[in-house]
PDB file of C-alpha atoms in Angstrom:
ATOM      1  CA  MET A   1     -12.545 -18.805  10.623  1.00  0.00           C
ATOM      2  CA  ASP A   2     -10.049 -18.981   7.943  1.00  0.00           C
ATOM      3  CA  MET A   3      -8.431 -15.875   6.481  1.00  0.00           C
ATOM      4  CA  LEU A   4      -9.865 -16.355   2.857  1.00  0.00           C
ATOM      5  CA  GLY A   5     -13.493 -16.644   4.759  1.00  0.00           C
ATOM      6  CA  GLN A   6     -12.835 -13.410   6.535  1.00  0.00           C
ATOM      7  CA  LEU A   7     -11.937 -11.437   3.181  1.00  0.00           C
ATOM      8  CA  ARG A   8     -14.931 -12.928   1.501  1.00  0.00           C
ATOM      9  CA  ASP A   9     -17.218 -11.547   4.312  1.00  0.00           C
ATOM     10  CA  ALA A  10     -15.536  -8.426   4.118  1.00  0.00           C
ATOM     11  CA  ILE A  11     -16.052  -8.168   0.486  1.00  0.00           C
ATOM     12  CA  ALA A  12     -19.707  -9.249   1.043  1.00  0.00           C
ATOM     13  CA  TYR A  13     -20.277  -6.595   3.416  1.00  0.00           C
ATOM     14  CA  ILE A  14     -18.923  -4.003   0.899  1.00  0.00           C
ATOM     15  CA  GLU A  15     -21.167  -5.505  -1.825  1.00  0.00           C
ATOM     16  CA  ASP A  16     -24.231  -5.283   0.232  1.00  0.00           C
ATOM     17  CA  ASN A  17     -23.591  -1.462   0.911  1.00  0.00           C
ATOM     18  CA  LEU A  18     -22.661  -0.053  -2.399  1.00  0.00           C
ATOM     19  CA  GLY A  19     -25.745   1.919  -2.551  1.00  0.00           C
ATOM     20  CA  ALA A  20     -25.015   3.215   1.183  1.00  0.00           C
ATOM     21  CA  GLU A  21     -21.921   4.272   3.223  1.00  0.00           C
ATOM     22  CA  ILE A  22     -19.299   1.981   3.559  1.00  0.00           C
ATOM     23  CA  ASP A  23     -17.380   2.020   6.911  1.00  0.00           C
ATOM     24  CA  PHE A  24     -13.804   0.773   6.067  1.00  0.00           C
ATOM     25  CA  GLU A  25     -13.051   0.219   9.709  1.00  0.00           C
ATOM     26  CA  LYS A  26     -15.988  -2.222   9.881  1.00  0.00           C
ATOM     27  CA  ALA A  27     -14.999  -3.988   6.667  1.00  0.00           C
ATOM     28  CA  ALA A  28     -11.409  -4.460   8.206  1.00  0.00           C
ATOM     29  CA  GLY A  29     -13.076  -5.657  11.376  1.00  0.00           C
ATOM     30  CA  ILE A  30     -14.900  -8.448   9.387  1.00  0.00           C
ATOM     31  CA  ALA A  31     -11.436  -9.375   7.895  1.00  0.00           C
ATOM     32  CA  CYS A  32     -10.045  -9.296  11.487  1.00  0.00           C
ATOM     33  CA  VAL A  33      -7.296  -6.857  10.493  1.00  0.00           C
ATOM     34  CA  SER A  34      -6.514  -3.335  11.131  1.00  0.00           C
ATOM     35  CA  LYS A  35      -8.095  -0.730   8.525  1.00  0.00           C
ATOM     36  CA  ASP A  36      -4.455   0.144   7.260  1.00  0.00           C
ATOM     37  CA  ALA A  37      -3.664  -3.417   6.713  1.00  0.00           C
ATOM     38  CA  PHE A  38      -6.924  -4.258   4.957  1.00  0.00           C
ATOM     39  CA  LEU A  39      -6.238  -1.260   2.593  1.00  0.00           C
ATOM     40  CA  ARG A  40      -2.771  -2.222   1.973  1.00  0.00           C
ATOM     41  CA  PHE A  41      -3.704  -5.971   1.375  1.00  0.00           C
ATOM     42  CA  PHE A  42      -6.539  -5.341  -0.702  1.00  0.00           C
ATOM     43  CA  SER A  43      -4.332  -2.769  -3.002  1.00  0.00           C
ATOM     44  CA  TYR A  44      -1.388  -5.564  -3.374  1.00  0.00           C
ATOM     45  CA  MET A  45      -3.966  -8.393  -4.072  1.00  0.00           C
ATOM     46  CA  THR A  46      -6.303  -6.546  -6.660  1.00  0.00           C
ATOM     47  CA  GLY A  47      -4.026  -3.888  -8.069  1.00  0.00           C
ATOM     48  CA  MET A  48      -6.371  -0.951  -7.144  1.00  0.00           C
ATOM     49  CA  THR A  49      -7.325   0.869  -3.996  1.00  0.00           C
ATOM     50  CA  LEU A  50     -10.395   0.075  -2.292  1.00  0.00           C
ATOM     51  CA  PRO A  51     -11.839   3.336  -3.058  1.00  0.00           C
ATOM     52  CA  GLU A  52     -11.235   2.823  -6.683  1.00  0.00           C
ATOM     53  CA  TYR A  53     -12.788  -0.470  -6.440  1.00  0.00           C
ATOM     54  CA  ILE A  54     -15.784   0.753  -4.874  1.00  0.00           C
ATOM     55  CA  ARG A  55     -16.367   3.453  -7.489  1.00  0.00           C
ATOM     56  CA  ARG A  56     -15.867   0.916 -10.357  1.00  0.00           C
ATOM     57  CA  ARG A  57     -18.359  -1.372  -8.808  1.00  0.00           C
ATOM     58  CA  ARG A  58     -20.823   1.358  -8.158  1.00  0.00           C
ATOM     59  CA  LEU A  59     -20.769   2.668 -11.826  1.00  0.00           C
ATOM     60  CA  THR A  60     -20.945  -0.934 -13.043  1.00  0.00           C
ATOM     61  CA  LEU A  61     -24.435  -1.333 -11.027  1.00  0.00           C
ATOM     62  CA  ALA A  62     -25.360   2.082 -12.066  1.00  0.00           C
ATOM     63  CA  ALA A  63     -25.013   1.273 -15.461  1.00  0.00           C
ATOM     64  CA  ASP A  64     -27.016  -1.877 -15.146  1.00  0.00           C
ATOM     65  CA  GLU A  65     -29.896  -0.174 -13.654  1.00  0.00           C
ATOM     66  CA  LEU A  66     -29.947   2.605 -16.223  1.00  0.00           C
ATOM     67  CA  ARG A  67     -30.056   0.138 -19.017  1.00  0.00           C
ATOM     68  CA  GLU A  68     -32.538  -2.283 -17.619  1.00  0.00           C
ATOM     69  CA  GLY A  69     -34.745  -0.630 -15.030  1.00  0.00           C
ATOM     70  CA  GLY A  70     -35.022   2.840 -16.624  1.00  0.00           C
ATOM     71  CA  LEU A  71     -33.490   4.693 -13.445  1.00  0.00           C
ATOM     72  CA  ARG A  72     -33.236   8.399 -13.732  1.00  0.00           C
ATOM     73  CA  VAL A  73     -29.774   9.662 -14.013  1.00  0.00           C
ATOM     74  CA  ILE A  74     -30.151  12.053 -11.005  1.00  0.00           C
ATOM     75  CA  ASP A  75     -31.281   9.209  -8.937  1.00  0.00           C
ATOM     76  CA  ALA A  76     -28.687   6.951  -9.902  1.00  0.00           C
ATOM     77  CA  ALA A  77     -26.162   9.683  -8.764  1.00  0.00           C
ATOM     78  CA  VAL A  78     -27.847   9.892  -5.507  1.00  0.00           C
ATOM     79  CA  LYS A  79     -28.129   6.156  -5.039  1.00  0.00           C
ATOM     80  CA  TYR A  80     -24.500   5.641  -5.492  1.00  0.00           C
ATOM     81  CA  GLY A  81     -22.951   8.541  -3.844  1.00  0.00           C
ATOM     82  CA  TRP A  82     -22.486  11.400  -6.100  1.00  0.00           C
ATOM     83  CA  ASN A  83     -23.412  15.091  -5.136  1.00  0.00           C
ATOM     84  CA  SER A  84     -24.521  16.079  -8.574  1.00  0.00           C
ATOM     85  CA  ALA A  85     -25.815  14.445 -11.788  1.00  0.00           C
ATOM     86  CA  ASP A  86     -22.995  16.239 -13.643  1.00  0.00           C
ATOM     87  CA  ALA A  87     -20.379  14.846 -11.345  1.00  0.00           C
ATOM     88  CA  PHE A  88     -21.781  11.366 -11.713  1.00  0.00           C
ATOM     89  CA  SER A  89     -21.978  11.572 -15.688  1.00  0.00           C
ATOM     90  CA  LYS A  90     -18.282  12.677 -15.624  1.00  0.00           C
ATOM     91  CA  ALA A  91     -17.274   9.755 -13.733  1.00  0.00           C
ATOM     92  CA  PHE A  92     -19.705   7.423 -15.557  1.00  0.00           C
ATOM     93  CA  PHE A  93     -18.208   8.582 -18.860  1.00  0.00           C
ATOM     94  CA  ARG A  94     -14.577   8.072 -17.644  1.00  0.00           C
ATOM     95  CA  GLN A  95     -15.442   4.444 -16.919  1.00  0.00           C
ATOM     96  CA  HIS A  96     -17.596   3.624 -19.517  1.00  0.00           C
ATOM     97  CA  GLY A  97     -16.830   5.757 -22.320  1.00  0.00           C
ATOM     98  CA  VAL A  98     -20.496   6.723 -23.201  1.00  0.00           C
ATOM     99  CA  THR A  99     -22.810   9.052 -21.130  1.00  0.00           C
ATOM    100  CA  PRO A 100     -25.661   7.646 -18.540  1.00  0.00           C
ATOM    101  CA  SER A 101     -28.025   8.551 -21.265  1.00  0.00           C
ATOM    102  CA  GLN A 102     -26.066   6.587 -24.023  1.00  0.00           C
ATOM    103  CA  ALA A 103     -25.970   3.618 -21.868  1.00  0.00           C
ATOM    104  CA  ARG A 104     -29.703   3.193 -21.825  1.00  0.00           C
ATOM    105  CA  ASP A 105     -29.066   1.924 -25.607  1.00  0.00           C
ATOM    106  CA  ARG A 106     -28.656  -2.048 -25.265  1.00  0.00           C
ATOM    107  CA  SER A 107     -25.950  -2.049 -27.951  1.00  0.00           C
ATOM    108  CA  ALA A 108     -23.934   0.392 -26.073  1.00  0.00           C
ATOM    109  CA  ARG A 109     -20.545  -0.917 -24.729  1.00  0.00           C
ATOM    110  CA  LEU A 110     -20.000  -0.583 -21.034  1.00  0.00           C
ATOM    111  CA  ARG A 111     -16.910  -1.379 -18.982  1.00  0.00           C
ATOM    112  CA  VAL A 112     -18.172  -3.190 -16.187  1.00  0.00           C
ATOM    113  CA  TYR A 113     -16.225  -4.723 -12.992  1.00  0.00           C
ATOM    114  CA  PRO A 114     -17.462  -8.043 -11.205  1.00  0.00           C
ATOM    115  CA  PRO A 115     -17.261  -8.485  -7.378  1.00  0.00           C
ATOM    116  CA  VAL A 116     -13.629  -9.130  -6.309  1.00  0.00           C
ATOM    117  CA  SER A 117     -12.926 -12.652  -5.011  1.00  0.00           C
ATOM    118  CA  PHE A 118      -9.829 -13.910  -3.236  1.00  0.00           C
ATOM    119  CA  HIS A 119      -8.048 -17.304  -3.966  1.00  0.00           C
ATOM    120  CA  ILE A 120      -4.788 -18.373  -2.849  1.00  0.00           C
ATOM    121  CA  ALA A 121      -2.877 -21.094  -5.011  1.00  0.00           C
ATOM    122  CA  VAL A 122       0.117 -22.648  -3.177  1.00  0.00           C
ATOM    123  CA  LYS A 123       2.583 -24.512  -4.947  1.00  0.00           C
ATOM    124  CA  GLY A 124       4.549 -26.680  -2.338  1.00  0.00           C
ATOM    125  CA  ALA A 125       4.868 -24.357   0.653  1.00  0.00           C
ATOM    126  CA  LYS A 126       5.601 -20.636   0.816  1.00  0.00           C
ATOM    127  CA  GLU A 127       8.304 -20.110   3.297  1.00  0.00           C
ATOM    128  CA  MET A 128       8.403 -16.901   5.455  1.00  0.00           C
ATOM    129  CA  ASP A 129      11.846 -16.671   7.213  1.00  0.00           C
ATOM    130  CA  PHE A 130      11.864 -14.049   9.929  1.00  0.00           C
ATOM    131  CA  ARG A 131      14.263 -13.172  12.806  1.00  0.00           C
ATOM    132  CA  LEU A 132      13.803 -11.302  15.910  1.00  0.00           C
ATOM    133  CA  VAL A 133      15.842  -8.154  16.149  1.00  0.00           C
ATOM    134  CA  ASP A 134      16.435  -6.017  19.195  1.00  0.00           C
ATOM    135  CA  PHE A 135      16.498  -2.654  17.684  1.00  0.00           C
ATOM    136  CA  PRO A 136      18.388  -0.009  19.823  1.00  0.00           C
ATOM    137  CA  GLU A 137      17.363   3.365  20.377  1.00  0.00           C
ATOM    138  CA  THR A 138      18.639   5.034  17.121  1.00  0.00           C
ATOM    139  CA  ARG A 139      19.120   8.643  16.105  1.00  0.00           C
ATOM    140  CA  VAL A 140      17.903   9.165  12.259  1.00  0.00           C
ATOM    141  CA  LEU A 141      18.103  12.307  10.198  1.00  0.00           C
ATOM    142  CA  GLY A 142      15.971  12.633   7.037  1.00  0.00           C
ATOM    143  CA  VAL A 143      12.740  14.058   5.352  1.00  0.00           C
ATOM    144  CA  SER A 144       9.060  12.831   6.205  1.00  0.00           C
ATOM    145  CA  ALA A 145       5.580  13.694   4.923  1.00  0.00           C
ATOM    146  CA  PRO A 146       2.353  12.897   6.489  1.00  0.00           C
ATOM    147  CA  PHE A 147       0.262   9.909   5.480  1.00  0.00           C
ATOM    148  CA  ASP A 148      -3.403  10.193   6.090  1.00  0.00           C
ATOM    149  CA  GLY A 149      -4.631   7.164   4.134  1.00  0.00           C
ATOM    150  CA  GLU A 150      -6.434   9.185   1.688  1.00  0.00           C
ATOM    151  CA  GLY A 151      -4.332  12.106   0.341  1.00  0.00           C
ATOM    152  CA  TYR A 152      -1.880   9.513  -1.466  1.00  0.00           C
ATOM    153  CA  GLY A 153      -4.386   6.834  -2.066  1.00  0.00           C
ATOM    154  CA  SER A 154      -1.914   4.155  -0.635  1.00  0.00           C
ATOM    155  CA  ARG A 155       1.431   3.911   1.077  1.00  0.00           C
ATOM    156  CA  GLU A 156       2.885   2.608  -2.027  1.00  0.00           C
ATOM    157  CA  ALA A 157       2.107   6.269  -3.573  1.00  0.00           C
ATOM    158  CA  LEU A 158       3.595   8.266  -0.694  1.00  0.00           C
ATOM    159  CA  ARG A 159       6.742   5.871  -0.720  1.00  0.00           C
ATOM    160  CA  HIS A 160       7.237   6.407  -4.718  1.00  0.00           C
ATOM    161  CA  LEU A 161       6.602  10.149  -4.445  1.00  0.00           C
ATOM    162  CA  LEU A 162       9.351  10.665  -1.496  1.00  0.00           C
ATOM    163  CA  TRP A 163      11.919   8.514  -3.269  1.00  0.00           C
ATOM    164  CA  SER A 164      11.225   9.838  -6.685  1.00  0.00           C
ATOM    165  CA  GLU A 165      13.288  12.801  -8.231  1.00  0.00           C
ATOM    166  CA  ASP A 166       9.963  14.737  -8.296  1.00  0.00           C
ATOM    167  CA  CYS A 167      10.032  15.298  -4.615  1.00  0.00           C
ATOM    168  CA  GLY A 168      13.259  17.262  -4.446  1.00  0.00           C
ATOM    169  CA  ASN A 169      15.812  14.323  -4.610  1.00  0.00           C
ATOM    170  CA  VAL A 170      15.123  13.332  -0.950  1.00  0.00           C
ATOM    171  CA  PRO A 171      17.783  10.485  -1.083  1.00  0.00           C
ATOM    172  CA  GLU A 172      20.409  12.878  -2.749  1.00  0.00           C
ATOM    173  CA  ARG A 173      19.657  15.511  -0.110  1.00  0.00           C
ATOM    174  CA  ILE A 174      20.323  13.027   2.817  1.00  0.00           C
ATOM    175  CA  ALA A 175      23.483  11.375   1.239  1.00  0.00           C
ATOM    176  CA  GLY A 176      24.653  14.765  -0.021  1.00  0.00           C
ATOM    177  CA  ALA A 177      25.609  13.514  -3.487  1.00  0.00           C
ATOM    178  CA  ARG A 178      23.951  12.292  -6.761  1.00  0.00           C
ATOM    179  CA  TRP A 179      23.293   8.623  -7.656  1.00  0.00           C
ATOM    180  CA  ASN A 180      25.839   6.913  -9.890  1.00  0.00           C
ATOM    181  CA  THR A 181      28.660   9.578  -9.386  1.00  0.00           C
ATOM    182  CA  ALA A 182      31.866   8.042 -10.341  1.00  0.00           C
ATOM    183  CA  GLY A 183      34.044   7.211  -7.465  1.00  0.00           C
ATOM    184  CA  CYS A 184      31.314   8.183  -4.936  1.00  0.00           C
ATOM    185  CA  HIS A 185      29.950   5.600  -2.339  1.00  0.00           C
ATOM    186  CA  ALA A 186      27.646   8.041  -0.528  1.00  0.00           C
ATOM    187  CA  HIS A 187      24.582   5.954  -0.837  1.00  0.00           C
ATOM    188  CA  ASP A 188      26.228   2.642  -0.204  1.00  0.00           C
ATOM    189  CA  GLY A 189      24.722   0.786   3.068  1.00  0.00           C
ATOM    190  CA  VAL A 190      21.448   0.897   5.159  1.00  0.00           C
ATOM    191  CA  TRP A 191      18.376   3.519   4.705  1.00  0.00           C
ATOM    192  CA  TYR A 192      15.156   3.489   6.335  1.00  0.00           C
ATOM    193  CA  GLY A 193      11.775   4.037   5.608  1.00  0.00           C
ATOM    194  CA  VAL A 194      10.082   4.812   8.837  1.00  0.00           C
ATOM    195  CA  TRP A 195       6.350   4.411   9.500  1.00  0.00           C
ATOM    196  CA  GLN A 196       5.403   6.431  12.664  1.00  0.00           C
ATOM    197  CA  ASP A 197       2.787   8.675  13.942  1.00  0.00           C
ATOM    198  CA  GLY A 198       0.869   9.146  10.780  1.00  0.00           C
ATOM    199  CA  ARG A 199       4.047  10.154   8.923  1.00  0.00           C
ATOM    200  CA  TYR A 200       6.664   8.016   6.278  1.00  0.00           C
ATOM    201  CA  MET A 201      10.221   9.308   6.612  1.00  0.00           C
ATOM    202  CA  ILE A 202      13.390   8.275   4.382  1.00  0.00           C
ATOM    203  CA  ALA A 203      16.351   8.415   6.924  1.00  0.00           C
ATOM    204  CA  ARG A 204      19.861   7.364   7.805  1.00  0.00           C
ATOM    205  CA  GLU A 205      21.530   7.036  11.008  1.00  0.00           C
ATOM    206  CA  ALA A 206      23.187  10.305  11.940  1.00  0.00           C
ATOM    207  CA  GLY A 207      26.701   9.061  11.056  1.00  0.00           C
ATOM    208  CA  ASP A 208      25.822   7.984   7.588  1.00  0.00           C
ATOM    209  CA  VAL A 209      24.169  11.381   6.477  1.00  0.00           C
ATOM    210  CA  ARG A 210      26.243  14.092   4.634  1.00  0.00           C
ATOM    211  CA  GLY A 211      23.331  16.395   3.908  1.00  0.00           C
ATOM    212  CA  THR A 212      22.189  19.356   6.051  1.00  0.00           C
ATOM    213  CA  GLY A 213      18.830  20.947   7.097  1.00  0.00           C
ATOM    214  CA  LEU A 214      17.296  17.529   7.721  1.00  0.00           C
ATOM    215  CA  GLU A 215      14.639  16.397  10.339  1.00  0.00           C
ATOM    216  CA  GLU A 216      15.925  14.547  13.460  1.00  0.00           C
ATOM    217  CA  ARG A 217      14.055  11.763  14.909  1.00  0.00           C
ATOM    218  CA  ILE A 218      14.922   9.343  17.876  1.00  0.00           C
ATOM    219  CA  LEU A 219      13.679   5.640  17.053  1.00  0.00           C
ATOM    220  CA  PRO A 220      12.682   3.993  20.143  1.00  0.00           C
ATOM    221  CA  ALA A 221      14.230   0.658  21.360  1.00  0.00           C
ATOM    222  CA  CYS A 222      11.992  -2.330  20.487  1.00  0.00           C
ATOM    223  CA  THR A 223      11.829  -5.942  19.543  1.00  0.00           C
ATOM    224  CA  CYS A 224      11.051  -6.461  15.837  1.00  0.00           C
ATOM    225  CA  ALA A 225      10.311  -9.388  13.703  1.00  0.00           C
ATOM    226  CA  ALA A 226      12.515  -8.743  10.532  1.00  0.00           C
ATOM    227  CA  PHE A 227      11.641 -10.157   7.294  1.00  0.00           C
ATOM    228  CA  ALA A 228      13.847  -9.979   4.221  1.00  0.00           C
ATOM    229  CA  THR A 229      13.375 -10.248   0.465  1.00  0.00           C
ATOM    230  CA  GLU A 230      15.635 -11.938  -2.110  1.00  0.00           C
ATOM    231  CA  LYS A 231      18.408  -9.880  -3.908  1.00  0.00           C
ATOM    232  CA  GLY A 232      18.011  -7.903  -6.919  1.00  0.00           C
ATOM    233  CA  GLY A 233      14.352  -6.832  -6.719  1.00  0.00           C
ATOM    234  CA  ARG A 234      12.814  -3.140  -6.952  1.00  0.00           C
ATOM    235  CA  ALA A 235      11.693  -1.759  -3.821  1.00  0.00           C
ATOM    236  CA  TRP A 236       8.259  -0.512  -5.275  1.00  0.00           C
ATOM    237  CA  GLU A 237       7.610  -4.220  -6.081  1.00  0.00           C
ATOM    238  CA  GLU A 238       8.958  -6.033  -3.294  1.00  0.00           C
ATOM    239  CA  LEU A 239       7.892  -4.178  -0.320  1.00  0.00           C
ATOM    240  CA  PRO A 240       4.406  -4.350  -0.828  1.00  0.00           C
ATOM    241  CA  ARG A 241       4.539  -7.984  -1.616  1.00  0.00           C
ATOM    242  CA  LEU A 242       6.398  -8.417   1.807  1.00  0.00           C
ATOM    243  CA  PHE A 243       3.829  -6.233   3.615  1.00  0.00           C
ATOM    244  CA  ALA A 244       0.959  -8.349   2.428  1.00  0.00           C
ATOM    245  CA  LEU A 245       2.758 -11.705   3.419  1.00  0.00           C
ATOM    246  CA  ILE A 246       3.421 -10.341   6.914  1.00  0.00           C
ATOM    247  CA  GLU A 247      -0.223  -9.192   7.369  1.00  0.00           C
ATOM    248  CA  ALA A 248      -1.381 -12.892   6.217  1.00  0.00           C
ATOM    249  CA  TRP A 249       1.314 -14.147   8.824  1.00  0.00           C
ATOM    250  CA  LEU A 250       0.731 -12.213  11.960  1.00  0.00           C
ATOM    251  CA  PRO A 251      -2.730 -13.533  12.971  1.00  0.00           C
ATOM    252  CA  SER A 252      -1.311 -17.072  13.371  1.00  0.00           C
ATOM    253  CA  SER A 253       2.235 -16.304  14.488  1.00  0.00           C
ATOM    254  CA  GLY A 254       2.043 -16.219  18.244  1.00  0.00           C
ATOM    255  CA  TYR A 255       3.068 -12.692  18.123  1.00  0.00           C
ATOM    256  CA  GLU A 256       1.046  -9.396  17.911  1.00  0.00           C
ATOM    257  CA  LYS A 257       2.046  -5.995  16.874  1.00  0.00           C
ATOM    258  CA  ALA A 258       3.664  -3.903  19.704  1.00  0.00           C
ATOM    259  CA  PRO A 259       3.919  -0.176  19.876  1.00  0.00           C
ATOM    260  CA  GLY A 260       6.713   1.447  17.897  1.00  0.00           C
ATOM    261  CA  PRO A 261       7.826   2.453  14.440  1.00  0.00           C
ATOM    262  CA  VAL A 262       7.429   0.191  11.273  1.00  0.00           C
ATOM    263  CA  LEU A 263      10.788  -0.177   9.552  1.00  0.00           C
ATOM    264  CA  GLU A 264      11.669  -0.449   5.873  1.00  0.00           C
ATOM    265  CA  VAL A 265      15.115  -1.351   5.840  1.00  0.00           C
ATOM    266  CA  LEU A 266      16.998  -0.889   2.477  1.00  0.00           C
ATOM    267  CA  HIS A 267      20.398  -2.077   1.475  1.00  0.00           C
ATOM    268  CA  LEU A 268      21.665  -0.093  -1.320  1.00  0.00           C
ATOM    269  CA  TRP A 269      24.621   0.910  -3.219  1.00  0.00           C
ATOM    270  CA  THR A 270      25.728   3.796  -5.408  1.00  0.00           C
ATOM    271  CA  ASP A 271      27.026   1.888  -8.261  1.00  0.00           C
ATOM    272  CA  GLY A 272      24.385   0.889 -10.477  1.00  0.00           C
ATOM    273  CA  GLU A 273      25.511  -2.593 -11.347  1.00  0.00           C
ATOM    274  CA  GLU A 274      26.089  -3.296  -7.626  1.00  0.00           C
ATOM    275  CA  ARG A 275      22.376  -1.792  -6.903  1.00  0.00           C
ATOM    276  CA  ARG A 276      20.852  -3.924  -9.437  1.00  0.00           C
ATOM    277  CA  LYS A 277      22.496  -7.198  -8.460  1.00  0.00           C
ATOM    278  CA  ASN A 278      22.862  -6.964  -4.564  1.00  0.00           C
ATOM    279  CA  ARG A 279      20.108  -4.680  -3.332  1.00  0.00           C
ATOM    280  CA  TYR A 280      17.548  -6.060  -1.054  1.00  0.00           C
ATOM    281  CA  TYR A 281      14.929  -4.838   1.312  1.00  0.00           C
ATOM    282  CA  GLU A 282      13.713  -5.640   4.964  1.00  0.00           C
ATOM    283  CA  VAL A 283      10.595  -4.946   6.968  1.00  0.00           C
ATOM    284  CA  TRP A 284      10.808  -4.830  10.810  1.00  0.00           C
ATOM    285  CA  ILE A 285       7.579  -4.971  12.737  1.00  0.00           C
ATOM    286  CA  PRO A 286       7.642  -4.321  16.609  1.00  0.00           C
ATOM    287  CA  VAL A 287       6.112  -7.486  18.041  1.00  0.00           C
ATOM    288  CA  LYS A 288       5.342  -8.958  21.408  1.00  0.00           C
ATOM    289  CA  ARG A 289       4.247 -12.535  22.178  1.00  0.00           C
ATOM    290  CA  LYS A 290       0.580 -12.778  22.403  1.00  0.00           C
ATOM    291  CA  SER A 291      -0.727 -13.150  25.954  1.00  0.00           C
ATOM    292  CA  ALA A 292      -2.159 -16.626  26.896  1.00  0.00           C
ATOM    293  CA  GLY A 293      -6.135 -16.845  26.590  1.00  0.00           C
TER     294      GLY A 293
END
């Protein structure tokens, strides 16, 4: 079955179970990808997380049933997964701007969300250049935080948090200097975003670090498929796109993911003008050849 067909079947499973418990692992299995990959791909393609989509769809169906079928508010709450009528009513109001009782009025305006559908439009051909990299065992220093798939909503949320000034200026702690300091090149060069063992880590090789009190990690040697963005983009835009393309590429590539960390490789500059013009990003995925048969 083609990728689009698998995605549509996964969405059909979710739609069929909006009034019951939805197993994200099962949905991902229908799409023939891992749960983590499915959540990332869904977020990139739709602009919302899968839990957010499910909440919106459930509140859309609840509004329809309240208006057309006379369903009691408490029954709607229970049917669509809320623990109380009060919690349901608050969520309902945040989405629709009216209370469940007011939604019974056919003139009330409701904010509804139709089922998502996936379509891929291709102009010419979309190239995905990659190279194989023999990544040696590497000692890095940096700062990490746990990623549980729920607490941050998405990988993008955790990445943005750690790179932002709101999280203790992690890059400046590692570089030992502030961004855009005249005559300072402490941020020039390669940085890593390391996804490993349920954590995300911003790190640099030990020789590029000037800060103190940082975590140490030994990244194991592995063979990686390396993909790069064009120059000049922003990490928070480019990396999710790159991950989504890789997830679509991998099933038909002849490779499969191997044990080891997934690396974001960021090529950065201290100087603002150089950074805007020449920065680019890579994603390195540990891979091995698929076995025959």
